[in-house]
CSV table of C-alpha atoms in Angstrom, one decimal:
chain,number,residue,atom,x,y,z
O,8,MET,CA,114.7,109.6,99.5
O,9,TYR,CA,113.5,111.1,96.2
O,10,ALA,CA,114.5,114.7,95.7
O,11,PHE,CA,113.8,116.9,92.7
O,12,ILE,CA,116.8,118.9,91.7
O,13,LYS,CA,116.9,121.6,89.0
O,14,SER,CA,120.2,122.1,87.3
O,15,MET,CA,121.3,125.8,87.3
O,16,THR,CA,123.0,125.3,84.0
O,17,ASN,CA,120.6,123.8,81.5
O,18,LYS,CA,117.4,123.7,83.6
O,19,ARG,CA,117.2,119.9,83.4
O,20,LYS,CA,115.2,118.2,86.1
O,21,ILE,CA,116.7,115.1,87.6
O,22,ILE,CA,115.6,112.8,90.4
O,23,ASN,CA,118.0,111.0,92.9
O,24,ASP,CA,116.9,107.3,92.9
O,25,PRO,CA,118.5,104.9,95.4
O,26,VAL,CA,118.5,102.0,92.9
O,27,PHE,CA,119.7,103.6,89.6
O,28,GLY,CA,121.2,106.9,90.7
O,29,PHE,CA,120.2,110.1,88.9
O,30,LEU,CA,117.1,109.8,86.7
O,31,ASN,CA,116.4,112.4,84.0
O,32,ILE,CA,113.1,114.1,83.3
O,33,PRO,CA,113.6,114.5,79.6
O,34,ASN,CA,111.2,117.3,78.7
O,35,GLU,CA,108.3,119.5,79.9
O,36,LEU,CA,105.6,117.2,78.8
O,37,VAL,CA,106.9,114.3,80.9
O,38,TYR,CA,107.3,116.7,83.8
O,39,ASP,CA,103.7,117.9,83.4
O,40,VAL,CA,102.5,114.2,83.4
O,41,LEU,CA,104.5,113.6,86.6
O,42,GLN,CA,102.8,116.6,88.2
O,43,HIS,CA,99.3,115.4,87.5
O,44,PRO,CA,97.4,114.4,90.6
O,45,TYR,CA,96.7,110.9,89.3
O,46,VAL,CA,100.5,110.3,89.1
O,47,GLN,CA,101.3,112.0,92.4
O,48,ARG,CA,98.7,109.7,94.1
O,49,LEU,CA,101.2,106.9,93.5
O,50,ASN,CA,103.4,108.5,96.1
O,51,ARG,CA,100.8,107.4,98.6
O,52,ILE,CA,100.6,103.7,97.5
O,53,LYS,CA,103.2,101.2,98.4
O,54,GLN,CA,104.6,99.1,95.6
O,55,LEU,CA,104.6,95.8,97.4
O,56,GLY,CA,101.3,96.2,99.3
O,57,LEU,CA,101.6,94.3,102.5
O,58,SER,CA,105.0,92.7,101.9
O,59,ASN,CA,106.4,95.0,104.7
O,60,VAL,CA,104.8,92.6,107.3
O,61,VAL,CA,107.7,90.3,106.3
O,62,TYR,CA,110.3,92.7,104.9
O,63,PRO,CA,110.1,95.9,106.9
O,64,GLY,CA,112.1,97.8,104.3
O,65,ALA,CA,109.6,97.1,101.6
O,66,VAL,CA,107.8,100.4,101.9
O,67,HIS,CA,108.8,102.0,98.5
O,68,THR,CA,106.1,103.4,96.4
O,69,ARG,CA,104.5,102.8,93.0
O,70,PHE,CA,105.7,106.3,92.1
O,71,ALA,CA,109.3,105.3,92.6
O,72,HIS,CA,108.8,102.1,90.5
O,73,SER,CA,107.2,104.1,87.7
O,74,LEU,CA,110.1,106.5,87.6
O,75,GLY,CA,112.6,103.6,87.6
O,76,ALA,CA,110.7,102.0,84.7
O,77,MET,CA,110.8,105.2,82.8
O,78,HIS,CA,114.6,105.4,83.4
O,79,LEU,CA,115.0,101.9,82.0
O,80,MET,CA,112.9,102.8,79.0
O,81,GLN,CA,115.3,105.7,78.3
O,82,GLU,CA,118.2,103.3,78.6
O,83,ALA,CA,116.5,100.8,76.3
O,84,ILE,CA,115.8,103.4,73.6
O,85,ALA,CA,119.4,104.7,73.8
O,86,SER,CA,120.7,101.2,73.3
O,87,LEU,CA,118.5,100.5,70.3
O,88,ARG,CA,119.3,103.8,68.7
O,89,GLN,CA,123.0,102.9,69.0
O,90,LYS,CA,122.3,99.8,66.9
O,91,GLY,CA,120.6,101.7,64.2
O,92,VAL,CA,117.0,101.2,65.2
O,93,ALA,CA,115.1,104.3,64.1
O,94,ILE,CA,113.1,105.8,67.0
O,95,THR,CA,112.0,109.4,66.8
O,96,ASP,CA,112.0,111.8,69.7
O,97,ASP,CA,108.2,111.8,69.7
O,98,GLU,CA,108.1,108.0,69.9
O,99,ALA,CA,110.7,108.0,72.6
O,100,THR,CA,108.7,110.5,74.7
O,101,ALA,CA,105.5,108.6,74.1
O,102,ALA,CA,107.1,105.3,75.2
O,103,GLU,CA,108.5,107.0,78.3
O,104,ILE,CA,105.1,108.4,79.2
O,105,ALA,CA,103.3,105.1,78.5
O,106,ILE,CA,105.6,103.2,80.9
O,107,LEU,CA,105.4,106.0,83.5
O,108,LEU,CA,101.7,105.5,83.6
O,109,HIS,CA,101.5,101.7,83.2
O,110,ASP,CA,100.6,101.2,86.9
O,111,ILE,CA,98.5,104.3,87.5
O,112,GLY,CA,95.3,102.3,88.0
O,113,HIS,CA,96.6,100.4,90.9
O,114,GLY,CA,94.5,100.9,94.1
O,115,PRO,CA,95.7,100.7,97.7
O,116,PHE,CA,97.4,97.5,98.7
O,117,SER,CA,97.8,96.1,95.2
O,118,HIS,CA,94.9,93.9,94.1
O,119,VAL,CA,92.8,94.0,97.3
O,120,LEU,CA,90.3,96.4,95.9
O,121,GLU,CA,89.7,94.2,92.9
O,122,HIS,CA,88.5,91.5,95.4
O,123,THR,CA,86.4,93.8,97.6
O,124,LEU,CA,85.3,97.3,96.6
O,125,VAL,CA,85.0,97.0,92.8
O,126,ASP,CA,83.7,94.2,90.6
O,127,GLY,CA,84.4,93.2,87.1
O,128,ILE,CA,87.2,95.7,86.3
O,129,THR,CA,90.9,95.3,86.6
O,130,HIS,CA,93.6,97.8,87.5
O,131,GLU,CA,94.9,97.5,83.9
O,132,GLU,CA,91.5,98.7,82.6
O,133,ILE,CA,91.4,101.5,85.2
O,134,SER,CA,95.0,102.5,84.2
O,135,LEU,CA,93.9,103.0,80.6
O,136,LEU,CA,90.9,105.1,81.7
O,137,MET,CA,93.1,107.3,83.9
O,138,MET,CA,95.6,107.7,81.0
O,139,GLU,CA,92.7,108.9,78.8
O,140,GLN,CA,91.6,111.3,81.5
O,141,ILE,CA,95.1,112.8,81.8
O,142,ASN,CA,95.3,113.0,78.0
O,143,GLN,CA,92.1,114.9,78.0
O,144,ASP,CA,93.5,117.2,80.7
O,145,LEU,CA,96.6,117.8,78.6
O,146,HIS,CA,94.7,118.4,75.4
O,147,GLY,CA,95.6,115.3,73.5
O,148,ALA,CA,99.3,115.3,74.2
O,149,LEU,CA,99.2,111.6,75.2
O,150,ASP,CA,97.6,110.3,72.0
O,151,LEU,CA,100.7,108.5,70.8
O,152,ALA,CA,101.6,107.2,74.3
O,153,ILE,CA,98.1,105.6,74.6
O,154,THR,CA,98.3,104.1,71.1
O,155,ILE,CA,101.7,102.5,72.0
O,156,PHE,CA,100.3,101.3,75.3
O,157,LYS,CA,97.3,99.7,73.6
O,158,ASP,CA,99.6,98.0,71.0
O,159,GLU,CA,97.9,99.8,68.2
O,160,TYR,CA,101.1,101.6,66.9
O,161,LYS,CA,102.9,100.5,63.8
O,162,HIS,CA,106.1,99.6,65.8
O,163,HIS,CA,105.1,96.6,68.0
O,164,PHE,CA,108.6,96.5,69.7
O,165,LEU,CA,107.8,99.8,71.5
O,166,HIS,CA,104.8,98.1,73.1
O,167,GLN,CA,107.0,95.1,74.0
O,168,LEU,CA,109.2,97.4,76.0
O,169,ILE,CA,106.2,98.3,78.1
O,170,SER,CA,104.4,95.0,78.3
O,171,SER,CA,106.0,91.7,77.5
O,172,GLN,CA,107.8,88.8,79.2
O,173,LEU,CA,111.0,90.9,79.3
O,174,ASP,CA,109.8,94.4,79.6
O,175,VAL,CA,111.3,97.4,81.5
O,176,ASP,CA,108.5,97.1,84.1
O,177,ARG,CA,109.7,93.7,85.2
O,178,MET,CA,113.3,94.7,85.1
O,179,ASP,CA,112.7,97.6,87.4
O,180,TYR,CA,110.4,95.9,89.9
O,181,LEU,CA,112.8,92.9,90.3
O,182,CYS,CA,115.8,95.3,90.8
O,183,ARG,CA,113.8,97.6,93.1
O,184,ASP,CA,112.0,95.0,95.1
O,185,SER,CA,115.1,93.0,95.6
O,186,PHE,CA,116.9,96.2,96.8
O,187,PHE,CA,114.2,97.2,99.4
O,188,THR,CA,113.4,93.7,100.7
O,189,GLY,CA,117.1,92.6,100.8
O,190,VAL,CA,116.2,89.4,98.9
O,191,GLN,CA,119.4,89.0,96.8
O,192,GLU,CA,118.0,86.2,94.6
O,193,GLY,CA,115.9,88.8,92.8
O,194,ARG,CA,118.8,90.9,91.5
O,195,VAL,CA,119.0,91.0,87.7
O,196,ALA,CA,121.5,92.5,85.3
O,197,SER,CA,119.1,95.0,83.9
O,198,ASP,CA,122.0,97.1,82.4
O,199,ARG,CA,123.3,94.1,80.5
O,200,LEU,CA,119.9,93.0,79.3
O,201,LEU,CA,119.3,96.5,77.9
O,202,LYS,CA,122.7,96.5,76.2
O,203,MET,CA,121.8,93.2,74.5
O,204,LEU,CA,118.5,94.5,73.1
O,205,ASN,CA,117.9,94.6,69.3
O,206,VAL,CA,115.0,94.6,66.9
O,207,VAL,CA,114.3,92.0,64.2
O,208,ASN,CA,111.2,92.2,62.0
O,209,ASP,CA,109.6,94.8,64.4
O,210,ARG,CA,110.1,92.5,67.4
O,211,LEU,CA,112.5,92.8,70.4
O,212,VAL,CA,115.3,90.2,70.5
O,213,ILE,CA,118.2,89.6,72.9
O,214,GLU,CA,121.5,89.0,71.3
O,215,TYR,CA,122.9,85.6,72.0
O,216,LYS,CA,125.7,86.7,74.3
O,217,GLY,CA,123.0,88.0,76.6
O,218,ILE,CA,121.2,84.6,77.0
O,219,TYR,CA,122.7,83.9,80.4
O,220,SER,CA,121.3,87.2,81.7
O,221,VAL,CA,117.9,86.2,80.4
O,222,GLU,CA,118.1,82.8,82.1
O,223,LYS,CA,119.0,84.6,85.4
O,224,PHE,CA,116.1,87.0,84.9
O,225,LEU,CA,113.6,84.2,84.6
O,226,VAL,CA,115.0,82.3,87.5
O,227,ALA,CA,115.1,85.5,89.6
O,228,ARG,CA,111.4,86.2,88.8
O,229,ARG,CA,110.3,82.8,89.9
O,230,LEU,CA,112.3,83.0,93.1
O,231,MET,CA,111.0,86.5,93.9
O,232,TYR,CA,107.4,85.3,93.5
O,233,TRP,CA,107.8,82.6,96.1
O,234,GLN,CA,110.0,84.6,98.5
O,235,VAL,CA,108.3,88.0,98.3
O,236,TYR,CA,105.2,88.4,96.2
O,237,LEU,CA,103.5,85.1,97.3
O,238,HIS,CA,105.2,84.8,100.7
O,239,LYS,CA,102.7,83.0,102.9
O,240,THR,CA,102.7,85.7,105.6
O,241,SER,CA,102.2,88.5,103.1
O,242,VAL,CA,99.3,86.5,101.5
O,243,ALA,CA,97.8,86.0,105.0
O,244,ALA,CA,97.9,89.7,105.6
O,245,GLU,CA,96.2,90.4,102.3
O,246,GLN,CA,93.5,87.8,103.0
O,247,LEU,CA,92.9,89.4,106.4
O,248,LEU,CA,92.6,92.9,104.8
O,249,ILE,CA,90.1,91.5,102.2
O,250,ALA,CA,88.1,90.1,105.1
O,251,VAL,CA,88.1,93.5,106.9
O,252,LEU,CA,86.9,95.4,103.8
O,253,SER,CA,84.4,92.8,102.9
O,254,ARG,CA,82.8,92.9,106.4
O,255,ALA,CA,82.8,96.7,106.3
O,256,LYS,CA,81.0,96.7,102.9
O,257,GLU,CA,78.5,94.2,104.2
O,258,LEU,CA,77.7,96.4,107.2
O,259,CYS,CA,77.3,99.5,105.0
O,260,ALA,CA,74.9,97.6,102.8
O,261,LYS,CA,72.8,97.0,105.9
O,262,GLY,CA,72.8,100.7,106.7
O,263,VAL,CA,75.5,100.6,109.4
O,264,ASN,CA,77.4,103.9,109.7
O,265,LEU,CA,81.2,103.4,109.5
O,266,PHE,CA,84.0,106.0,109.7
O,267,ALA,CA,85.8,106.4,106.4
O,268,SER,CA,87.1,109.1,104.1
O,269,PRO,CA,84.6,110.3,101.5
O,270,ALA,CA,86.4,108.3,98.8
O,271,LEU,CA,86.3,105.1,100.8
O,272,GLN,CA,82.7,105.8,101.8
O,273,TYR,CA,81.8,106.0,98.1
O,274,PHE,CA,83.1,102.5,97.5
O,275,LEU,CA,81.8,101.0,100.7
O,276,HIS,CA,78.2,102.2,100.0
O,277,ASN,CA,78.0,101.5,96.3
O,278,HIS,CA,78.2,98.4,94.2
O,279,LEU,CA,80.6,99.4,91.4
O,280,THR,CA,81.2,97.5,88.3
O,281,ALA,CA,83.0,98.2,85.0
O,282,ALA,CA,79.9,100.0,83.8
O,283,ASN,CA,80.4,102.7,86.4
O,284,PHE,CA,83.9,103.6,85.2
O,285,ALA,CA,84.5,106.0,82.3
O,286,VAL,CA,86.6,109.1,81.6
O,287,GLY,CA,85.0,111.9,83.6
O,288,SER,CA,82.9,109.5,85.8
O,289,GLU,CA,82.3,109.9,89.5
O,290,ALA,CA,83.7,106.4,90.1
O,291,LEU,CA,87.0,107.2,88.4
O,292,HIS,CA,87.2,110.5,90.3
O,293,GLN,CA,86.7,108.9,93.6
O,294,TYR,CA,89.0,106.0,92.8
O,295,ALA,CA,91.8,108.5,92.1
O,296,LEU,CA,91.4,109.9,95.6
O,297,LEU,CA,91.9,106.5,97.2
O,298,ASP,CA,95.3,105.6,98.6
O,299,ASP,CA,96.8,103.5,101.4
O,300,SER,CA,96.1,106.1,104.1
O,301,ASP,CA,92.3,106.0,103.5
O,302,VAL,CA,92.2,102.3,104.2
O,303,ILE,CA,94.6,102.4,107.2
O,304,SER,CA,92.9,105.3,108.9
O,305,ALA,CA,89.5,103.7,108.5
O,306,ILE,CA,90.6,100.3,109.9
O,307,LYS,CA,92.2,102.1,112.9
O,308,SER,CA,88.8,103.6,113.7
O,309,TRP,CA,87.0,100.3,113.2
O,310,MET,CA,89.0,98.8,116.0
O,311,SER,CA,86.5,100.2,118.4
O,312,HIS,CA,83.4,99.6,116.4
O,313,GLU,CA,80.5,97.8,118.1
O,314,ASP,CA,80.3,95.1,115.4
O,315,LYS,CA,82.4,92.3,117.0
O,316,VAL,CA,83.5,90.7,113.7
O,317,LEU,CA,84.7,94.0,112.2
O,318,ARG,CA,86.4,95.0,115.5
O,319,LEU,CA,88.2,91.7,115.9
O,320,LEU,CA,89.4,91.6,112.2
O,321,SER,CA,90.5,95.3,112.4
O,322,GLU,CA,92.4,94.9,115.7
O,323,ALA,CA,94.2,91.8,114.3
O,324,PHE,CA,95.2,93.6,111.0
O,325,ILE,CA,96.5,96.8,112.7
O,326,ASN,CA,98.4,94.9,115.3
O,327,ARG,CA,99.8,92.3,112.9
O,328,ARG,CA,98.1,89.3,114.4
O,329,LEU,CA,97.6,87.7,111.1
O,330,TYR,CA,95.8,84.6,110.0
O,331,LYS,CA,97.8,81.4,110.6
O,332,GLY,CA,98.5,79.6,107.3
O,333,ARG,CA,99.1,76.0,106.4
O,334,LEU,CA,99.3,74.0,103.2
O,335,LEU,CA,96.4,71.9,102.2
O,336,GLU,CA,96.7,68.8,100.1
O,337,ALA,CA,93.0,69.0,99.0
O,338,PRO,CA,90.2,71.6,99.3
O,339,LEU,CA,88.2,71.6,102.5
O,340,THR,CA,85.0,69.5,102.3
O,341,GLU,CA,81.7,71.1,103.1
O,342,GLU,CA,81.7,69.1,106.4
O,343,GLU,CA,85.1,70.6,107.4
O,344,LYS,CA,83.8,74.1,106.5
O,345,ALA,CA,80.7,73.6,108.6
O,346,GLU,CA,82.8,72.3,111.6
O,347,ARG,CA,85.0,75.4,111.4
O,348,GLU,CA,81.9,77.7,111.2
O,349,THR,CA,80.5,76.1,114.3
O,350,TYR,CA,83.8,76.2,116.1
O,351,TYR,CA,84.5,79.9,115.5
O,352,ALA,CA,80.9,80.9,116.2
O,353,ASN,CA,81.2,79.2,119.6
O,354,VAL,CA,84.7,80.4,120.7
O,355,LEU,CA,84.3,84.0,119.4
O,356,GLY,CA,80.7,84.4,120.4
O,357,ILE,CA,79.5,85.4,116.9
O,358,ALA,CA,76.7,84.3,114.6
O,359,LYS,CA,77.5,81.2,112.6
O,360,GLU,CA,76.8,83.0,109.3
O,361,ASP,CA,79.6,85.4,110.2
O,362,ALA,CA,82.2,82.7,111.0
O,363,HIS,CA,83.4,82.5,107.4
O,364,TYR,CA,85.4,85.7,108.0
O,365,PHE,CA,87.8,83.8,110.2
O,366,PHE,CA,89.0,81.2,107.8
O,367,VAL,CA,89.7,81.2,104.0
O,368,GLU,CA,91.1,78.9,101.4
O,369,HIS,CA,93.5,80.5,98.9
O,370,ILE,CA,95.6,79.2,95.9
O,371,SER,CA,98.9,80.8,95.0
O,372,THR,CA,100.2,80.1,91.5
O,373,ASN,CA,103.7,81.0,90.3
O,374,SER,CA,104.0,81.6,86.5
O,375,THR,CA,107.4,82.3,85.1
O,376,TYR,CA,106.8,82.2,81.4
O,377,SER,CA,103.7,82.0,79.2
O,378,GLU,CA,103.8,80.4,75.8
O,379,LYS,CA,100.7,82.4,74.9
O,380,ASP,CA,102.4,85.8,75.4
O,381,ASP,CA,105.1,87.4,73.3
O,382,SER,CA,108.1,85.1,73.5
O,383,ILE,CA,111.5,86.1,74.7
O,384,ASP,CA,113.5,85.7,71.4
O,385,ILE,CA,117.2,85.1,71.2
O,386,LEU,CA,119.1,86.4,68.2
O,387,ASN,CA,121.7,83.8,67.3
O,388,ASN,CA,125.1,84.7,65.8
O,389,ASP,CA,124.0,83.3,62.4
O,390,GLY,CA,121.0,85.7,62.3
O,391,THR,CA,118.3,83.1,63.2
O,392,VAL,CA,115.9,83.8,66.1
O,393,LYS,CA,114.8,81.3,68.7
O,394,ASP,CA,112.5,81.3,71.6
O,395,ILE,CA,114.5,81.3,74.9
O,396,ALA,CA,112.8,77.9,75.7
O,397,PHE,CA,114.5,76.3,72.8
O,398,ALA,CA,117.7,78.4,72.8
O,399,SER,CA,118.6,77.8,76.5
O,400,GLU,CA,120.7,74.9,77.6
O,401,ILE,CA,119.3,74.9,81.1
O,402,LEU,CA,115.7,76.0,80.6
O,403,SER,CA,113.0,74.3,78.6
O,404,MET,CA,109.4,75.1,77.7
O,405,GLU,CA,108.3,72.5,80.3
O,406,SER,CA,110.3,74.1,83.1
O,407,LEU,CA,109.4,77.6,82.1
O,408,THR,CA,105.7,77.2,81.6
O,409,ARG,CA,105.1,74.9,84.6
O,410,LYS,CA,102.8,76.6,87.1
O,411,PRO,CA,103.4,75.3,90.6
O,412,MET,CA,100.5,75.7,92.9
O,413,LYS,CA,100.2,76.0,96.6
O,414,ARG,CA,96.8,75.6,98.3
O,415,TYR,CA,96.6,77.3,101.7
O,416,LEU,CA,94.1,77.4,104.6
O,417,PHE,CA,94.4,80.7,106.4
O,418,GLU,CA,92.5,80.9,109.7
O,419,TRP,CA,92.1,82.9,112.9
O,420,ARG,CA,94.8,82.6,115.5
O,421,MET,CA,93.1,81.7,118.8
O,422,GLU,CA,95.8,83.4,120.7
O,423,ASN,CA,94.4,86.7,119.3
């Protein structure tokens, strides 16, 4: 799907992308970053985690998403330059590298590791550590990229292109995820949004004639969260995977021997917190070796393990016999939890203290817009700037910032 092609005329390197067409690798530094093992690892991690249990085509990678975001960064910089915004070549390259590496700290299956194998550190924090490690490997060539990524550079708008409520990261993943899932509601006019970009007082703005594209972008994001990212079946699969890894980690803590790759063994047998992660640390090294294949190969092996809980959970996960989910109007009471523990212990022939692996409560929250983050600013024809929540005729601060919540109970399917 993605083929590196070297031009015979000017030695430019381009990539054929199914969403945006030919993407340019602008210079040797960006190419060297792409070739780094930390970046190549993203080829082995799916962008949408377990969404392919619902949308079989959703098997595109975080590497593809990172490349697409870099392409949109190039388009954004070109658009701003056409409007007289001064951006040097060094700043452009740094911004391209920063967005290329923005997701580098993601582990296998999105956020699952943050709930099981590591404690107290987010993938964003790991991303920064990995960027600093790559910078060290490349003898400081990423200093400016990291400064922009951390929002410590003099031009704030460059950071906004990387991380804000209308950044090129979101533009790519909405376009890309819509393409591969087939969910048309997620399609956004990224090309028009980029053409409407401008800068006022060191902040990104969208020219007024692009306001309808912004409204569509925000609506598309909300719809994609409910239809794809927070789809009940995808969340059920993720909760089942969390249960599998949690049980495996519990067994390892008791001295039980489990098959796993060396990297996964490291995380199963050690309690790792933020204190263990640093540039050059063993934790960061082992984390960089983890990808989707480590987890899948281990769970396939655990399907025949003597521990009944691990075996049942692993068989269900591999064979897509997922938890059954239903909406709850209120949290389970302690009495209801105890009843379920007794029930599953009896019907599955397991210890009562292990029955909690077979049901879980989960809350999904869909946030479209946060008034605490950088606002999406609309540049009116008279030169004034307004937050989209006040400039839009169809959206309001109340509708944008409302966070609808769904409380689910996921539990074992007895037909398993």
